[in-house]
PDB file of C-alpha atoms in Angstrom:
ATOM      1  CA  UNK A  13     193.995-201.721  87.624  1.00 45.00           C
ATOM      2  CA  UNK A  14     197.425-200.890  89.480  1.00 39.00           C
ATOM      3  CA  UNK A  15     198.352-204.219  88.996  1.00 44.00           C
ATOM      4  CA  UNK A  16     197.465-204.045  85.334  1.00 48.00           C
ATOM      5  CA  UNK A  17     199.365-200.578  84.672  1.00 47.00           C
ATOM      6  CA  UNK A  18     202.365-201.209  87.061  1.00 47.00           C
ATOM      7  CA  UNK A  19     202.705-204.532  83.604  1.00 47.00           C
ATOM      8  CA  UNK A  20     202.104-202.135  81.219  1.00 52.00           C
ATOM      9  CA  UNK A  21     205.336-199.750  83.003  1.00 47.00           C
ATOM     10  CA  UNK A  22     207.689-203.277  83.103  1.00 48.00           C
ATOM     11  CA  UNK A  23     206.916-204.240  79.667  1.00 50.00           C
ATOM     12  CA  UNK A  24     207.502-200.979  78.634  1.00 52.00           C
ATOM     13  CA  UNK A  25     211.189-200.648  80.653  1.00 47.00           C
ATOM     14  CA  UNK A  26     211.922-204.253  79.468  1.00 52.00           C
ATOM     15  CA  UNK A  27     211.350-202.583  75.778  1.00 54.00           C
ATOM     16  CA  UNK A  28     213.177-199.893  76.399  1.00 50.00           C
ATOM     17  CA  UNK A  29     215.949-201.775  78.021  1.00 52.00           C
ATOM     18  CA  UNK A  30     216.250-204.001  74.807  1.00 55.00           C
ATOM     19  CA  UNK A  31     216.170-201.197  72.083  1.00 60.00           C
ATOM     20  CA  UNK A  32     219.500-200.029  74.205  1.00 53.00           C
ATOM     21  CA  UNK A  33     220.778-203.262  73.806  1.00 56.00           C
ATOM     22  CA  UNK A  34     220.562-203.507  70.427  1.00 61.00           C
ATOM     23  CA  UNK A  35     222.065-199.707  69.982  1.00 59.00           C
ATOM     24  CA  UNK A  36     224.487-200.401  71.343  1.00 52.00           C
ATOM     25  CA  UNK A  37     225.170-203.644  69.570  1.00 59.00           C
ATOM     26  CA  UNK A  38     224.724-201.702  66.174  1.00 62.00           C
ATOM     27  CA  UNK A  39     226.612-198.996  67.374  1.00 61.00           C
ATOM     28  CA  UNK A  40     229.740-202.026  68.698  1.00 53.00           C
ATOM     29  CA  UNK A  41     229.283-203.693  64.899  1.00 56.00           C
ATOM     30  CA  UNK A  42     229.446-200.111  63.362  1.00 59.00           C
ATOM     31  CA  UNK A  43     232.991-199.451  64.773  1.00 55.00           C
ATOM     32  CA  UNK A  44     233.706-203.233  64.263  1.00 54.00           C
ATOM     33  CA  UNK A  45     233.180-202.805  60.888  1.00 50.00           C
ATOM     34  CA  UNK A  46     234.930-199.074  60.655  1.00 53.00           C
ATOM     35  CA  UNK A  47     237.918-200.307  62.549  1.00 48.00           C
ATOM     36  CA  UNK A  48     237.922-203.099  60.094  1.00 49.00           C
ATOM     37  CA  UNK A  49     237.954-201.327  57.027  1.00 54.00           C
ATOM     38  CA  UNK A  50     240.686-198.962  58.307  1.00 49.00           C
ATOM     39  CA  UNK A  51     243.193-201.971  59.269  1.00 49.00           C
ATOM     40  CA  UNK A  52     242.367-203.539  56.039  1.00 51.00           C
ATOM     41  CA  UNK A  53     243.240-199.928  54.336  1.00 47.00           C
ATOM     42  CA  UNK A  54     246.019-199.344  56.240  1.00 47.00           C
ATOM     43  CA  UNK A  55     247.285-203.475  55.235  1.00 47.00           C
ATOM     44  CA  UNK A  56     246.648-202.450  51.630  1.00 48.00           C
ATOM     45  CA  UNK A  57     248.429-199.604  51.640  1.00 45.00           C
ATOM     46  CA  UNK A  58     251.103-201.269  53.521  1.00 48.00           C
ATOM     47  CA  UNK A  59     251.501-203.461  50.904  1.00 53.00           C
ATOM     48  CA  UNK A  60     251.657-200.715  48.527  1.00 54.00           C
ATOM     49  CA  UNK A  61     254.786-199.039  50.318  1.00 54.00           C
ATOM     50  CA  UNK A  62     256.525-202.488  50.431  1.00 62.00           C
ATOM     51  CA  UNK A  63     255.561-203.020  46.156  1.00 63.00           C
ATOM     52  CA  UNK A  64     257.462-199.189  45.604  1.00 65.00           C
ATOM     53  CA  UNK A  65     260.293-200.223  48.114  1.00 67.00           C
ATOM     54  CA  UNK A  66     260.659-203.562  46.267  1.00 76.00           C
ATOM     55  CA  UNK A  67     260.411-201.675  42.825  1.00 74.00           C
ATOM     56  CA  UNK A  68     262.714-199.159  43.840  1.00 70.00           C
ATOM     57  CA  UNK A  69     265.238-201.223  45.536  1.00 72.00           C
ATOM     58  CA  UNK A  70     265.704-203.145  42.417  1.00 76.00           C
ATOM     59  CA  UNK A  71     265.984-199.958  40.687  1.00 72.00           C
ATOM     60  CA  UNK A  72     268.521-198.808  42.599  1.00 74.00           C
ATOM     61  CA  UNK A  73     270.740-202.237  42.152  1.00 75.00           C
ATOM     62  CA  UNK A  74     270.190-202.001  38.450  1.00 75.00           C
ATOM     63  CA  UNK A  75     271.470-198.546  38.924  1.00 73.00           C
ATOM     64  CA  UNK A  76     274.643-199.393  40.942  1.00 75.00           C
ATOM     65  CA  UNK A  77     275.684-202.131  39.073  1.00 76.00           C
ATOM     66  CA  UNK A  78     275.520-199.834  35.634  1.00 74.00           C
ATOM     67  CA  UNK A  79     277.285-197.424  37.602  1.00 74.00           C
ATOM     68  CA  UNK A  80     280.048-200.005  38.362  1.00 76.00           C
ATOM     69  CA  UNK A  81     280.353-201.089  35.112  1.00 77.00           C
ATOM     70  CA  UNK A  82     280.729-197.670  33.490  1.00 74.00           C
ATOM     71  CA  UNK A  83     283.645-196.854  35.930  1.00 75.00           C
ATOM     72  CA  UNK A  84     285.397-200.168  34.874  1.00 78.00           C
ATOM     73  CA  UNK A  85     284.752-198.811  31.275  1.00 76.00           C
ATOM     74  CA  UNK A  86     286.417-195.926  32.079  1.00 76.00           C
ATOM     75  CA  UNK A  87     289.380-197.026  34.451  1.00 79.00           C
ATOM     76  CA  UNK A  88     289.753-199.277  30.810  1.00 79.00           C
ATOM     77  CA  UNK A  89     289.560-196.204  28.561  1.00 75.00           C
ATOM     78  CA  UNK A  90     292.214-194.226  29.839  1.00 76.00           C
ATOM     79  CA  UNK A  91     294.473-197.214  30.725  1.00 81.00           C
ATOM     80  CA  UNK A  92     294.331-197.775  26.684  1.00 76.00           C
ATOM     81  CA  UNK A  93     294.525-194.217  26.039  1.00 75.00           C
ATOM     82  CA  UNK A  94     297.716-194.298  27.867  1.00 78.00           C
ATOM     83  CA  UNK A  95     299.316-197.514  25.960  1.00 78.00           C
ATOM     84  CA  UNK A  96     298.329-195.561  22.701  1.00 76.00           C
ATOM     85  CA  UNK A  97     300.283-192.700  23.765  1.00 76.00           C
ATOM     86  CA  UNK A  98     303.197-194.897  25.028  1.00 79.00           C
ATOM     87  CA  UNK A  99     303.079-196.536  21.150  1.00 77.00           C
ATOM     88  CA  UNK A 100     302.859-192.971  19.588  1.00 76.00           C
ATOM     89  CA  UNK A 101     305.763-191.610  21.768  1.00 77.00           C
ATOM     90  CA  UNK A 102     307.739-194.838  20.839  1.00 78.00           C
ATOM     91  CA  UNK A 103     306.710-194.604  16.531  1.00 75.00           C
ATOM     92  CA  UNK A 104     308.430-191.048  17.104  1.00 75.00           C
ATOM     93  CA  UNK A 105     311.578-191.800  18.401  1.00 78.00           C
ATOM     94  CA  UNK A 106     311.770-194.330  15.493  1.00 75.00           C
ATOM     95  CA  UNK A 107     310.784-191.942  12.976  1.00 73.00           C
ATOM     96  CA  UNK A 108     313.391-189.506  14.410  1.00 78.00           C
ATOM     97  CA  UNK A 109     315.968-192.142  14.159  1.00 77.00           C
ATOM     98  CA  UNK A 110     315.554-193.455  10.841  1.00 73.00           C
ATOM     99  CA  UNK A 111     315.537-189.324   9.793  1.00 74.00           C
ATOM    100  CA  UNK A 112     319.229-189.516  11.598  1.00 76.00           C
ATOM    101  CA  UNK A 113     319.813-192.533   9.560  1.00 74.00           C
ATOM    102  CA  UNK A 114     318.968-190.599   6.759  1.00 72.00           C
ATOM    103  CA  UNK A 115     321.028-187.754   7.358  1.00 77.00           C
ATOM    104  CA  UNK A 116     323.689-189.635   8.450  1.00 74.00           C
ATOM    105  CA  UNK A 117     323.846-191.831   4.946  1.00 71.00           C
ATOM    106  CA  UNK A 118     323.865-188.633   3.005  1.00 72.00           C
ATOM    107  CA  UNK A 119     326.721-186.688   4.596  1.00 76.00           C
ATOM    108  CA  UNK A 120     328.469-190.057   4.534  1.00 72.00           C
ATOM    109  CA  UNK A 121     327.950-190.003   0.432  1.00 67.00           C
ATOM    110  CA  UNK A 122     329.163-186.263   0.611  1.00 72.00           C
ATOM    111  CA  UNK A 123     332.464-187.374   2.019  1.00 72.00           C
ATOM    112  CA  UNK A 124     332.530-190.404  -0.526  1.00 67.00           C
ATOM    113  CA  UNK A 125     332.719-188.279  -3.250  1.00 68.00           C
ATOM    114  CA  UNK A 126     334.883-185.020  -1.716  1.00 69.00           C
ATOM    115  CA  UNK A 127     337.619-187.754  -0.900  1.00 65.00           C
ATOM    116  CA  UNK A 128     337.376-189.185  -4.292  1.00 61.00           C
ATOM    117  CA  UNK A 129     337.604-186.181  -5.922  1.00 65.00           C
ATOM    118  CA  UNK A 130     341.083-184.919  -4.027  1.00 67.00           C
ATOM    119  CA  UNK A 131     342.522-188.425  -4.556  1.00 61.00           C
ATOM    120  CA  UNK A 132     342.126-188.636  -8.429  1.00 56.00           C
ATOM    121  CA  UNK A 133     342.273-184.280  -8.829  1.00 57.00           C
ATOM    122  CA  UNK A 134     346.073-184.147  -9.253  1.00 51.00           C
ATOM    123  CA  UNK A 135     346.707-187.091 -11.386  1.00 51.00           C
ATOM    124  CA  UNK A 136     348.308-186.580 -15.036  1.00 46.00           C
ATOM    125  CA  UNK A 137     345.697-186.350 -18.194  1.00 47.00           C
ATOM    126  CA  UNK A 138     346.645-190.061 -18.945  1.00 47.00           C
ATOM    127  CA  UNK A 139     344.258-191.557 -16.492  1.00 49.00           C
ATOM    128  CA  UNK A 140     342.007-188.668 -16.862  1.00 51.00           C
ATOM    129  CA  UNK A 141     339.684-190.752 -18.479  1.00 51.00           C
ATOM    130  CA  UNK A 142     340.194-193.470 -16.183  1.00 49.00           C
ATOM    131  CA  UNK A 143     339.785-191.698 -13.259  1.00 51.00           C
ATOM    132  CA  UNK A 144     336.440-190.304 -14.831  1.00 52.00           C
ATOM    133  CA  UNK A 145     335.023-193.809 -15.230  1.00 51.00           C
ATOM    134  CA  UNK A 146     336.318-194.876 -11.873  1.00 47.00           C
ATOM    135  CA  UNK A 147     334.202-191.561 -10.038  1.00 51.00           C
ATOM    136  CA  UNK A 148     331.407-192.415 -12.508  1.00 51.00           C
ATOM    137  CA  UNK A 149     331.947-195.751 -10.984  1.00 50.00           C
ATOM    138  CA  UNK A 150     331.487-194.819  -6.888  1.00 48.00           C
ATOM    139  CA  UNK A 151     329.071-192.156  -7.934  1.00 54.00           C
ATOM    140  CA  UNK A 152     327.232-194.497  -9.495  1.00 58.00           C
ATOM    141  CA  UNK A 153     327.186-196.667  -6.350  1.00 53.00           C
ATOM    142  CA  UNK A 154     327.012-194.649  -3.998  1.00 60.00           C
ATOM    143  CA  UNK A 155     323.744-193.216  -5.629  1.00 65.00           C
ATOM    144  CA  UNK A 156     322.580-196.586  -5.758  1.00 67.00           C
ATOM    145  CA  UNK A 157     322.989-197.149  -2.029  1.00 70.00           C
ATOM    146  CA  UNK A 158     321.529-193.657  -1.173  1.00 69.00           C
ATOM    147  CA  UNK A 159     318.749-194.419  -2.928  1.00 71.00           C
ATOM    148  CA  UNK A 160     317.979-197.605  -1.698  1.00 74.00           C
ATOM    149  CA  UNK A 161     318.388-196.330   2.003  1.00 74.00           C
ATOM    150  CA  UNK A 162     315.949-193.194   0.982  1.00 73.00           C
ATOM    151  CA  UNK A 163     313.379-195.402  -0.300  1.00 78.00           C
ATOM    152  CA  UNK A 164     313.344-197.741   2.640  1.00 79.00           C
ATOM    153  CA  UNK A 165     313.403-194.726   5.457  1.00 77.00           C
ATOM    154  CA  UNK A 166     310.575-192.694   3.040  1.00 77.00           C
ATOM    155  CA  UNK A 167     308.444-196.505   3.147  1.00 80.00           C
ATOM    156  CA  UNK A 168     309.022-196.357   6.952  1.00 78.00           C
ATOM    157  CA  UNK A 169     308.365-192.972   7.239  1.00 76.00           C
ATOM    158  CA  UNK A 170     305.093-193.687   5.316  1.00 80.00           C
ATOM    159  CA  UNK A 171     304.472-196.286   7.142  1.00 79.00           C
ATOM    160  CA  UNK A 172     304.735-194.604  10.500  1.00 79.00           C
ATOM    161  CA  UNK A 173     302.331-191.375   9.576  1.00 79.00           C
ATOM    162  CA  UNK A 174     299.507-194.587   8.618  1.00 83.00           C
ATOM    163  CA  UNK A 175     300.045-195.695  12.354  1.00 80.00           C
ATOM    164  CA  UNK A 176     300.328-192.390  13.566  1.00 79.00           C
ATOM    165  CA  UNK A 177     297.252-191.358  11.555  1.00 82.00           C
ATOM    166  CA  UNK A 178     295.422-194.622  12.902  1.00 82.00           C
ATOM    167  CA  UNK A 179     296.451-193.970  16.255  1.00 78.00           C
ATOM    168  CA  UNK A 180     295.055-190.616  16.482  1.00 79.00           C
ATOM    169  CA  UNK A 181     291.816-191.873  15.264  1.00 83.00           C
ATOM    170  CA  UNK A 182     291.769-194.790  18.205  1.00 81.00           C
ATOM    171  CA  UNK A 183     292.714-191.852  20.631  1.00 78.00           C
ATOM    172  CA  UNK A 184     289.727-189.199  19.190  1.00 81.00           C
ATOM    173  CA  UNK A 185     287.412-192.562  19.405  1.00 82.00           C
ATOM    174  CA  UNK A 186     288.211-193.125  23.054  1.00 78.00           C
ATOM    175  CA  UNK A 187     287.798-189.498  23.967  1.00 79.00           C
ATOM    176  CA  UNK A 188     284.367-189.402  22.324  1.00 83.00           C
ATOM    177  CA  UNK A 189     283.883-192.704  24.266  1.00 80.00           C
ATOM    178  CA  UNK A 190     284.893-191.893  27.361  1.00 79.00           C
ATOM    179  CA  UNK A 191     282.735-188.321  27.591  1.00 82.00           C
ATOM    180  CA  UNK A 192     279.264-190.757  26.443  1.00 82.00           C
ATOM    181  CA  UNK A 193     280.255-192.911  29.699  1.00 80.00           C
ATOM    182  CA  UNK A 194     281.012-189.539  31.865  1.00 80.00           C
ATOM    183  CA  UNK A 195     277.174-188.188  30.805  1.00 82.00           C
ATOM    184  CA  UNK A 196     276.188-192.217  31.070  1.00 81.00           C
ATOM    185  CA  UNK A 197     277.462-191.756  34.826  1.00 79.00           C
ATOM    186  CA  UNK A 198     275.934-188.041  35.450  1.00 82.00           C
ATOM    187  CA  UNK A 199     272.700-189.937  33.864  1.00 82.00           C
ATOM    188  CA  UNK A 200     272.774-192.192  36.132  1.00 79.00           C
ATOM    189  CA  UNK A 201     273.567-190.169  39.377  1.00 78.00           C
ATOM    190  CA  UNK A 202     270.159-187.752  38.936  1.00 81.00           C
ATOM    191  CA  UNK A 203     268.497-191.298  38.537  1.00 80.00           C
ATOM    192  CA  UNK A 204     270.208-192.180  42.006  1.00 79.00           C
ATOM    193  CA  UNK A 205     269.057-188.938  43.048  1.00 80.00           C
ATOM    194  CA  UNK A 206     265.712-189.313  42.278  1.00 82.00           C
ATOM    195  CA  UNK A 207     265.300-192.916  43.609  1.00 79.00           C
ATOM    196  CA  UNK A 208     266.513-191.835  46.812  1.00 81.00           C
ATOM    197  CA  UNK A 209     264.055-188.498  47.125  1.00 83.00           C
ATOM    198  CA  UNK A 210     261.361-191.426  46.097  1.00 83.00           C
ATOM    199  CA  UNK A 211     262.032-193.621  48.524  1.00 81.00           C
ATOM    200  CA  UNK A 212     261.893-190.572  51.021  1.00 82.00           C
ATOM    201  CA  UNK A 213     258.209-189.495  50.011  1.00 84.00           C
ATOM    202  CA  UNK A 214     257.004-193.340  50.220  1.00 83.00           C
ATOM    203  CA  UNK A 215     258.753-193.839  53.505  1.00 82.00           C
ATOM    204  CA  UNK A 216     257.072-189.962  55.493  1.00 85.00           C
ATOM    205  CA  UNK A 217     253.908-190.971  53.896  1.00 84.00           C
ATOM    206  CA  UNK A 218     253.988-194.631  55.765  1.00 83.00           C
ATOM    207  CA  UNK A 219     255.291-192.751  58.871  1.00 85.00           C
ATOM    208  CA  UNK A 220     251.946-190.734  58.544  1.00 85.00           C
ATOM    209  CA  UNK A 221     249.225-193.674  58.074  1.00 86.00           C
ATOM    210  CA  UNK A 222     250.953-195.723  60.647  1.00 83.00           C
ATOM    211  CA  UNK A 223     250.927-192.034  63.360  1.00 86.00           C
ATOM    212  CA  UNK A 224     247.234-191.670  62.222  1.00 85.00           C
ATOM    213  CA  UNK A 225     246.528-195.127  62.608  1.00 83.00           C
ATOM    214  CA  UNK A 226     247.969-195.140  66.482  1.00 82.00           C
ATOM    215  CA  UNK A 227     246.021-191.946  67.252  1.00 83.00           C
ATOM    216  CA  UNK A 228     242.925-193.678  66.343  1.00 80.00           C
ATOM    217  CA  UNK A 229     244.007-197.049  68.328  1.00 80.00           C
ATOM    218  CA  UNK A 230     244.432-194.710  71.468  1.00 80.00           C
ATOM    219  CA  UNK A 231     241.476-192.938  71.169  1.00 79.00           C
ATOM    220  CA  UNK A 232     239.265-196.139  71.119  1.00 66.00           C
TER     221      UNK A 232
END
């Protein structure tokens, strides 16, 4: 009987013995498996953060090289604004000079006629009539000449208010141009902005999984 009971006890230790065995095995593939799942969440999500970074790198090249371009559109803009202004400034001083012109041929046709008038006022009625014809004659030239060099300075000076006129419309154009590149570039700086505070958020929230998973690496 003691022999008998003191198998029964062994078996029963031996039983005992193995069901903690295989506890802890369950419990060793449990954490396996939970320490698993957690690498292969932290991997994913690892390769999540890199995806955004990638994404938002490229973003922010696209971004830089628009911003580049738009300040060589600029640095162009005003560089033309300032060869129309040259051209105006130049169209003026020949407008003023061909007015000078102007002036200049008419007082000349004022003394034309003053000087032909004392030479031929104090000559005898005989050659009144002859003198007549012959002041009839410069008038008549002079006039002639006067009004050729009036229409040629008015065609100039019609032809200067066209340029002028076209002129101010290229300047207006590049003004209106060069404030849609000035909100293209304030566009494009919140963008920058934003980017940046993006890639911020993705990089504290990698910080995070990467301090949580080392905590839980320590405390195994």
């Amino acid at each position: 009987m003691l022999g008998e009971n003191q198998k029964e006890k062994n078996a029963e230790g031996t039983d005992l013995s193995n069901r903690k065995t295989e506890d802890l095995e369950n419990r060793n593939k449990k954490e396996t498996v939970k320490f698993c799942n957690i690498t292969t969440a932290h991997s994913k999500c690892s390769n999540n953060n890199d995806y955004d970074s990638q994404i938002l790198k490229s973003k922010i090249k696209a971004v830089t090289s628009l911003v580049k371009e738009l300040e060589d559109n600029i640095l162009e803009a005003n560089q033309n604004d300032k060869k129309i202004f040259l051209k105006i400034q130049t169209d003026s001083m020949k407008n003023q000079i061909l007015s000078s012109q102007l002036e200049d041929a008419k007082k000349e046709n004022k003394q034309l006629m003053n000087v032909l008038q004392q030479r031929y006022g104090d000559q005898t009625s005989s050659r009144t009539t002859s003198r007549s014809n012959m002041d009839c004659s410069y008038s008549t030239v002079s006039m002639v000449n006067l009004q050729y060099k009036y229409e040629e300075l008015l065609a100039n000076y019609e032809g200067l208010l066209k340029v002028l006129d076209t002129k101010g419309k290229e300047i207006n154009k590049c003004h209106s141009e060069n404030e849609d590149l000035r909100n293209q570039v304030r566009d494009t700086s919140t963008s920058l902005t934003e980017c940046q505070q993006e890639i911020n958020k993705i990089c504290k929230k990698y910080l995070v999984l990467k301090q949580r998973k080392d905590r839980k690496v320590r405390a195994k």
